[in-house]
CSV table of C-alpha atoms in Angstrom, one decimal:
chain,number,residue,atom,x,y,z
A,1,MET,CA,-19.0,-62.9,61.2
A,2,GLY,CA,-22.1,-61.0,60.1
A,3,SER,CA,-25.4,-62.8,60.3
A,4,GLN,CA,-26.2,-62.3,56.6
A,5,VAL,CA,-23.0,-64.0,55.6
A,6,ASN,CA,-23.0,-67.6,54.5
A,7,PRO,CA,-19.3,-68.7,53.9
A,8,LEU,CA,-18.7,-71.7,51.6
A,9,THR,CA,-15.4,-72.6,53.5
A,10,ASP,CA,-14.2,-72.6,57.1
A,11,GLU,CA,-10.8,-72.3,58.8
A,12,SER,CA,-10.1,-76.0,58.7
A,13,TYR,CA,-10.4,-75.9,54.9
A,14,TRP,CA,-7.8,-73.2,54.6
A,15,THR,CA,-5.5,-74.8,57.2
A,16,THR,CA,-5.4,-78.0,55.2
A,17,LEU,CA,-4.7,-76.1,52.0
A,18,TRP,CA,-1.9,-74.0,53.5
A,19,ASP,CA,-0.4,-76.9,55.2
A,20,GLY,CA,0.8,-78.1,51.8
A,21,GLN,CA,2.6,-74.8,51.3
A,22,GLN,CA,4.6,-74.7,54.5
A,23,HIS,CA,7.7,-76.2,53.0
A,24,LYS,CA,7.5,-74.4,49.7
A,25,VAL,CA,9.0,-70.9,49.1
A,26,ARG,CA,7.1,-69.3,46.3
A,27,HIS,CA,8.1,-66.2,44.2
A,28,LEU,CA,6.3,-64.1,41.7
A,29,ARG,CA,7.5,-65.4,38.4
A,30,TRP,CA,7.2,-63.0,35.5
A,31,ALA,CA,7.3,-65.9,33.0
A,32,TYR,CA,3.6,-66.3,33.7
A,33,VAL,CA,1.4,-64.1,31.6
A,34,ALA,CA,-1.1,-64.0,34.5
A,35,ASN,CA,1.4,-62.3,36.9
A,36,ARG,CA,2.4,-59.7,34.3
A,37,GLN,CA,-1.3,-58.8,33.6
A,38,LEU,CA,-2.1,-58.6,37.3
A,39,ALA,CA,0.9,-56.3,37.9
A,40,LYS,CA,-0.6,-54.0,35.2
A,41,LEU,CA,-3.9,-54.0,37.1
A,42,PHE,CA,-2.1,-53.0,40.3
A,43,ARG,CA,-0.3,-50.2,38.4
A,44,ARG,CA,-3.6,-48.8,37.1
A,45,ALA,CA,-5.2,-49.1,40.6
A,46,LEU,CA,-2.4,-47.2,42.3
A,47,THR,CA,-1.4,-44.7,39.7
A,48,ASP,CA,-3.0,-41.8,41.5
A,49,PHE,CA,-1.5,-42.6,44.9
A,50,LYS,CA,1.8,-41.7,46.5
A,51,ASN,CA,2.8,-43.9,49.5
A,52,PRO,CA,-0.6,-45.5,49.7
A,53,THR,CA,-2.0,-47.3,52.7
A,54,LEU,CA,-3.4,-50.6,51.5
A,55,VAL,CA,-4.8,-53.9,52.7
A,56,GLU,CA,-5.1,-57.3,51.2
A,57,LEU,CA,-8.2,-59.2,52.5
A,58,GLY,CA,-7.6,-62.9,52.6
A,59,CYS,CA,-3.8,-62.5,52.4
A,60,ALA,CA,-2.7,-66.0,53.3
A,61,ASP,CA,0.7,-66.9,51.6
A,62,SER,CA,0.4,-63.6,49.7
A,63,LEU,CA,3.1,-62.8,47.1
A,64,TRP,CA,1.6,-59.5,46.1
A,65,LEU,CA,1.9,-57.8,49.5
A,66,PRO,CA,5.8,-57.9,49.3
A,67,TYR,CA,5.6,-56.7,45.7
A,68,LEU,CA,3.4,-53.8,46.5
A,69,ALA,CA,5.5,-52.8,49.6
A,70,LYS,CA,8.7,-52.8,47.6
A,71,ASN,CA,7.4,-51.2,44.3
A,72,TYR,CA,4.9,-48.7,45.6
A,73,ASN,CA,6.5,-47.6,48.9
A,74,SER,CA,3.2,-48.5,50.6
A,75,ASP,CA,2.1,-49.0,54.1
A,76,CYS,CA,0.9,-52.6,53.8
A,77,TYR,CA,-1.6,-54.6,55.8
A,78,GLY,CA,-2.8,-58.2,55.3
A,79,VAL,CA,-5.8,-59.8,57.0
A,80,ASP,CA,-6.7,-63.5,57.1
A,81,PHE,CA,-8.4,-65.7,59.7
A,82,SER,CA,-6.1,-68.7,59.1
A,83,GLU,CA,-3.2,-68.6,61.5
A,84,LEU,CA,-1.1,-70.7,59.3
A,85,GLY,CA,-1.9,-68.6,56.3
A,86,CYS,CA,-0.9,-65.5,58.2
A,87,GLN,CA,2.4,-67.1,59.1
A,88,LEU,CA,3.1,-67.8,55.5
A,89,ALA,CA,2.2,-64.2,54.5
A,90,GLN,CA,4.6,-62.9,57.1
A,91,ARG,CA,7.3,-65.2,55.9
A,92,ASN,CA,6.9,-63.9,52.4
A,93,LEU,CA,7.3,-60.3,53.5
A,94,SER,CA,10.5,-61.2,55.5
A,95,LEU,CA,12.0,-63.2,52.6
A,96,ALA,CA,11.5,-60.2,50.3
A,97,GLY,CA,13.1,-57.9,52.8
A,98,THR,CA,9.9,-55.8,53.1
A,99,GLU,CA,7.7,-54.7,56.0
A,100,GLY,CA,4.0,-55.1,56.5
A,101,THR,CA,1.5,-55.8,59.2
A,102,ILE,CA,-0.3,-59.2,59.1
A,103,ILE,CA,-3.4,-59.5,61.2
A,104,CYS,CA,-4.9,-62.8,62.0
A,105,GLU,CA,-8.6,-61.9,62.3
A,106,ASP,CA,-11.9,-62.4,60.7
A,107,VAL,CA,-12.4,-59.8,57.9
A,108,PHE,CA,-15.7,-58.6,59.3
A,109,ALA,CA,-14.2,-57.9,62.7
A,110,PHE,CA,-11.3,-56.2,61.1
A,111,ALA,CA,-13.5,-54.0,59.0
A,112,LYS,CA,-15.5,-52.8,62.0
A,113,ALA,CA,-12.3,-51.4,63.6
A,114,HIS,CA,-10.8,-49.8,60.5
A,115,ARG,CA,-13.6,-47.8,58.8
A,116,VAL,CA,-12.4,-45.3,56.2
A,117,THR,CA,-8.7,-46.2,56.7
A,118,PHE,CA,-7.2,-47.3,53.3
A,119,ASP,CA,-6.4,-45.8,50.0
A,120,PHE,CA,-6.5,-49.2,48.3
A,121,VAL,CA,-8.3,-52.4,49.3
A,122,TYR,CA,-7.9,-55.6,47.3
A,123,SER,CA,-8.5,-59.3,47.3
A,124,MET,CA,-7.1,-62.1,45.2
A,125,GLY,CA,-9.8,-64.7,45.7
A,126,LEU,CA,-12.2,-63.9,48.5
A,127,ILE,CA,-15.7,-62.8,47.6
A,128,GLU,CA,-16.4,-66.0,45.7
A,129,HIS,CA,-16.2,-68.0,48.9
A,130,PHE,CA,-19.5,-66.6,50.1
A,131,SER,CA,-22.9,-67.6,48.9
A,132,THR,CA,-23.7,-63.9,48.4
A,133,PRO,CA,-20.9,-61.4,47.8
A,134,HIS,CA,-22.8,-58.3,48.9
A,135,ALA,CA,-21.9,-58.5,52.6
A,136,ILE,CA,-18.2,-58.8,52.1
A,137,LEU,CA,-18.2,-56.1,49.4
A,138,GLU,CA,-20.0,-53.8,51.9
A,139,GLU,CA,-17.1,-54.3,54.3
A,140,MET,CA,-14.5,-53.6,51.6
A,141,HIS,CA,-16.4,-50.4,50.8
A,142,SER,CA,-16.4,-49.3,54.4
A,143,LEU,CA,-12.6,-49.8,54.7
A,144,LEU,CA,-11.9,-47.3,51.8
A,145,LYS,CA,-11.4,-43.6,52.1
A,146,PRO,CA,-13.6,-41.6,49.6
A,147,GLY,CA,-11.7,-41.6,46.3
A,148,GLY,CA,-10.0,-44.8,47.3
A,149,THR,CA,-9.6,-47.7,44.9
A,150,MET,CA,-10.6,-51.4,45.2
A,151,LEU,CA,-9.5,-54.3,43.1
A,152,THR,CA,-11.1,-57.7,43.4
A,153,VAL,CA,-10.0,-60.8,41.4
A,154,THR,CA,-11.8,-64.2,41.4
A,155,PRO,CA,-11.2,-67.4,39.6
A,156,ASN,CA,-13.0,-67.9,36.3
A,157,LEU,CA,-14.6,-71.2,36.9
A,158,ARG,CA,-16.5,-71.2,33.6
A,159,GLY,CA,-15.5,-72.2,30.1
A,160,MET,CA,-12.8,-74.9,30.0
A,161,TYR,CA,-12.0,-74.7,33.7
A,162,THR,CA,-15.4,-76.1,34.8
A,163,PRO,CA,-14.8,-79.7,33.4
A,164,ILE,CA,-11.2,-79.6,34.5
A,165,ALA,CA,-12.2,-78.7,38.0
A,166,ARG,CA,-14.9,-81.4,38.1
A,167,VAL,CA,-12.1,-84.0,37.4
A,168,ALA,CA,-9.2,-82.4,39.3
A,169,SER,CA,-10.9,-81.0,42.4
A,170,PRO,CA,-14.7,-81.3,42.7
A,171,LYS,CA,-14.5,-79.6,46.1
A,172,LEU,CA,-13.2,-76.5,44.3
A,173,LEU,CA,-16.5,-75.9,42.6
A,174,ALA,CA,-18.4,-76.5,45.9
A,175,THR,CA,-16.4,-73.9,47.7
A,176,HIS,CA,-16.6,-71.2,45.0
A,177,LYS,CA,-19.5,-69.1,43.8
A,178,VAL,CA,-19.2,-68.5,40.0
A,179,ILE,CA,-19.4,-64.7,39.4
A,180,PRO,CA,-19.2,-63.6,35.8
A,181,PRO,CA,-17.8,-60.1,35.0
A,182,LEU,CA,-21.2,-58.4,34.4
A,183,GLU,CA,-22.7,-59.9,37.6
A,184,LEU,CA,-19.6,-58.7,39.5
A,185,ALA,CA,-19.9,-55.2,38.2
A,186,THR,CA,-23.6,-55.1,39.0
A,187,VAL,CA,-23.1,-56.2,42.6
A,188,LEU,CA,-20.3,-53.7,43.0
A,189,ARG,CA,-22.5,-50.8,41.8
A,190,GLU,CA,-25.3,-52.0,44.1
A,191,THR,CA,-22.8,-51.9,47.0
A,192,GLY,CA,-22.0,-48.2,46.2
A,193,PHE,CA,-18.8,-48.5,44.2
A,194,HIS,CA,-18.0,-46.7,40.9
A,195,VAL,CA,-16.8,-49.4,38.6
A,196,THR,CA,-14.1,-48.2,36.3
A,197,GLU,CA,-13.4,-51.4,34.4
A,198,TYR,CA,-14.2,-55.1,34.6
A,199,GLY,CA,-13.7,-58.3,32.6
A,200,TYR,CA,-11.4,-61.3,32.2
A,201,THR,CA,-7.7,-61.2,33.0
A,202,GLY,CA,-4.7,-63.4,33.4
A,203,GLY,CA,-3.9,-64.1,29.8
A,204,PRO,CA,-5.3,-66.8,27.4
A,205,LEU,CA,-4.4,-69.8,29.6
A,206,LYS,CA,-3.6,-70.7,33.2
A,207,LEU,CA,-4.4,-74.3,34.0
A,208,SER,CA,-2.9,-73.8,37.5
A,209,VAL,CA,-6.0,-71.8,38.5
A,210,VAL,CA,-7.4,-75.2,39.3
A,211,ASP,CA,-6.3,-77.0,42.5
A,212,TYR,CA,-4.8,-80.4,41.7
A,213,SER,CA,-3.9,-81.4,45.3
A,214,PRO,CA,-6.7,-84.0,45.6
A,215,TRP,CA,-4.8,-86.1,43.1
A,216,ARG,CA,-1.9,-86.5,45.5
A,217,ALA,CA,-3.9,-89.3,47.2
A,218,VAL,CA,-4.3,-91.0,43.8
A,219,ILE,CA,-0.9,-90.7,42.1
A,220,GLY,CA,1.3,-90.2,45.1
A,221,LYS,CA,3.5,-87.3,46.2
A,222,TRP,CA,6.0,-87.6,43.3
A,223,GLY,CA,3.3,-88.1,40.7
A,224,HIS,CA,1.6,-85.0,42.0
A,225,GLU,CA,4.8,-83.0,41.8
A,226,VAL,CA,5.3,-84.1,38.2
A,227,LEU,CA,1.7,-83.2,37.4
A,228,CYS,CA,2.1,-79.7,38.8
A,229,LYS,CA,5.4,-79.1,37.0
A,230,CYS,CA,3.7,-80.1,33.7
A,231,VAL,CA,0.8,-77.8,34.4
A,232,ASN,CA,3.1,-74.9,35.2
A,233,LEU,CA,5.3,-75.5,32.2
A,234,THR,CA,2.2,-75.6,30.0
A,235,ASP,CA,1.0,-72.3,31.5
A,236,ILE,CA,4.3,-70.6,30.7
A,237,VAL,CA,5.0,-72.1,27.2
A,238,VAL,CA,1.5,-72.2,25.8
A,239,GLY,CA,0.3,-69.1,27.7
A,240,ASN,CA,3.1,-67.0,26.3
A,241,LEU,CA,2.6,-68.5,22.8
A,242,LEU,CA,-1.1,-67.6,22.7
A,243,THR,CA,-0.3,-64.2,24.0
A,244,ALA,CA,2.2,-63.6,21.2
A,245,LEU,CA,-0.5,-64.7,18.8
A,246,GLN,CA,-2.7,-62.0,20.4
A,247,VAL,CA,-5.3,-64.3,21.8
A,248,PRO,CA,-7.4,-62.0,24.0
A,249,ASN,CA,-8.7,-62.4,27.5
A,250,GLN,CA,-12.0,-64.1,27.3
A,251,GLN,CA,-14.4,-66.4,29.1
A,252,LEU,CA,-13.3,-69.7,27.6
A,253,THR,CA,-9.7,-69.8,28.7
A,254,SER,CA,-8.7,-66.8,30.8
A,255,PRO,CA,-8.2,-67.7,34.5
A,256,TYR,CA,-9.6,-64.7,36.3
A,257,VAL,CA,-12.5,-62.4,36.5
A,258,TYR,CA,-11.7,-58.9,37.9
A,259,ALA,CA,-13.2,-55.5,38.6
A,260,LEU,CA,-11.4,-52.2,39.4
A,261,CYS,CA,-13.5,-49.6,41.1
A,262,THR,CA,-13.5,-46.6,43.4
A,263,LYS,CA,-15.4,-45.3,46.4
A,264,PRO,CA,-17.1,-42.2,44.9
A,265,THR,CA,-16.4,-38.6,46.0
A,266,VAL,CA,-18.7,-35.7,45.3
A,267,GLY,CA,-18.7,-35.0,41.5
A,268,ASP,CA,-17.2,-38.3,40.5
A,269,SER,CA,-18.2,-38.9,36.9
A,270,ARG,CA,-15.6,-41.3,35.5
A,271,THR,CA,-16.4,-43.8,32.8
A,272,CYS,CA,-16.6,-47.6,33.1
A,273,PHE,CA,-14.7,-49.8,30.7
A,274,VAL,CA,-15.2,-53.4,29.8
A,275,PHE,CA,-12.0,-55.5,29.0
């Protein structure tokens, strides 16, 4: 790992997290507003590519790699330094009947060996786990071909999610750097990306963006299961209701911050949009 990088988590943190997922088979559920909005982001990111070569950085237990392999006829790679997380990512590909290459390796080591390789690079919660995102974004930039596209999504731990996280999972705040949309766009431009759009996404509500696993020790396994089911049901019912009422993505209740950008080519003069 690069000397300038100060990670806020280590492998043991992720192994503990993914250990709780070993016996759960997850699927992309389109009842969630967040999944529908993220799928639209992927569509915009990949609209100019046919059979793209793509990589997800921090791919542990990824549900999006199988989706992209199946829907975009893509050559998919996933990289993560958690061995257990990589096993779960490979399992998800197999269960979906799709193919992809999962590599258990540090992202920085992977980037050094795969310069200018990919049409599309994305992460669904990665850069916020470093005290400064510049170093990891530089590696993402180096992986892209000129004209390639990059999507990064991070949790929105501001607004209503900050007090919820303080109660539900204080460690969550300690292992995440809060990056507002404008700051994210600024850092991306400083790294050499052309930012085409940025803002909040995921719909008007997603309480499950917060980790509730610490409460398992307080309310027991079954109590925790009930809590999670209630949270998920709230996300579906209230999230879809607020969406029907045209409540927009915004800082107070939207679960994610995102930015979509490109690695410039000569003469690139596209416009940046804020959402």
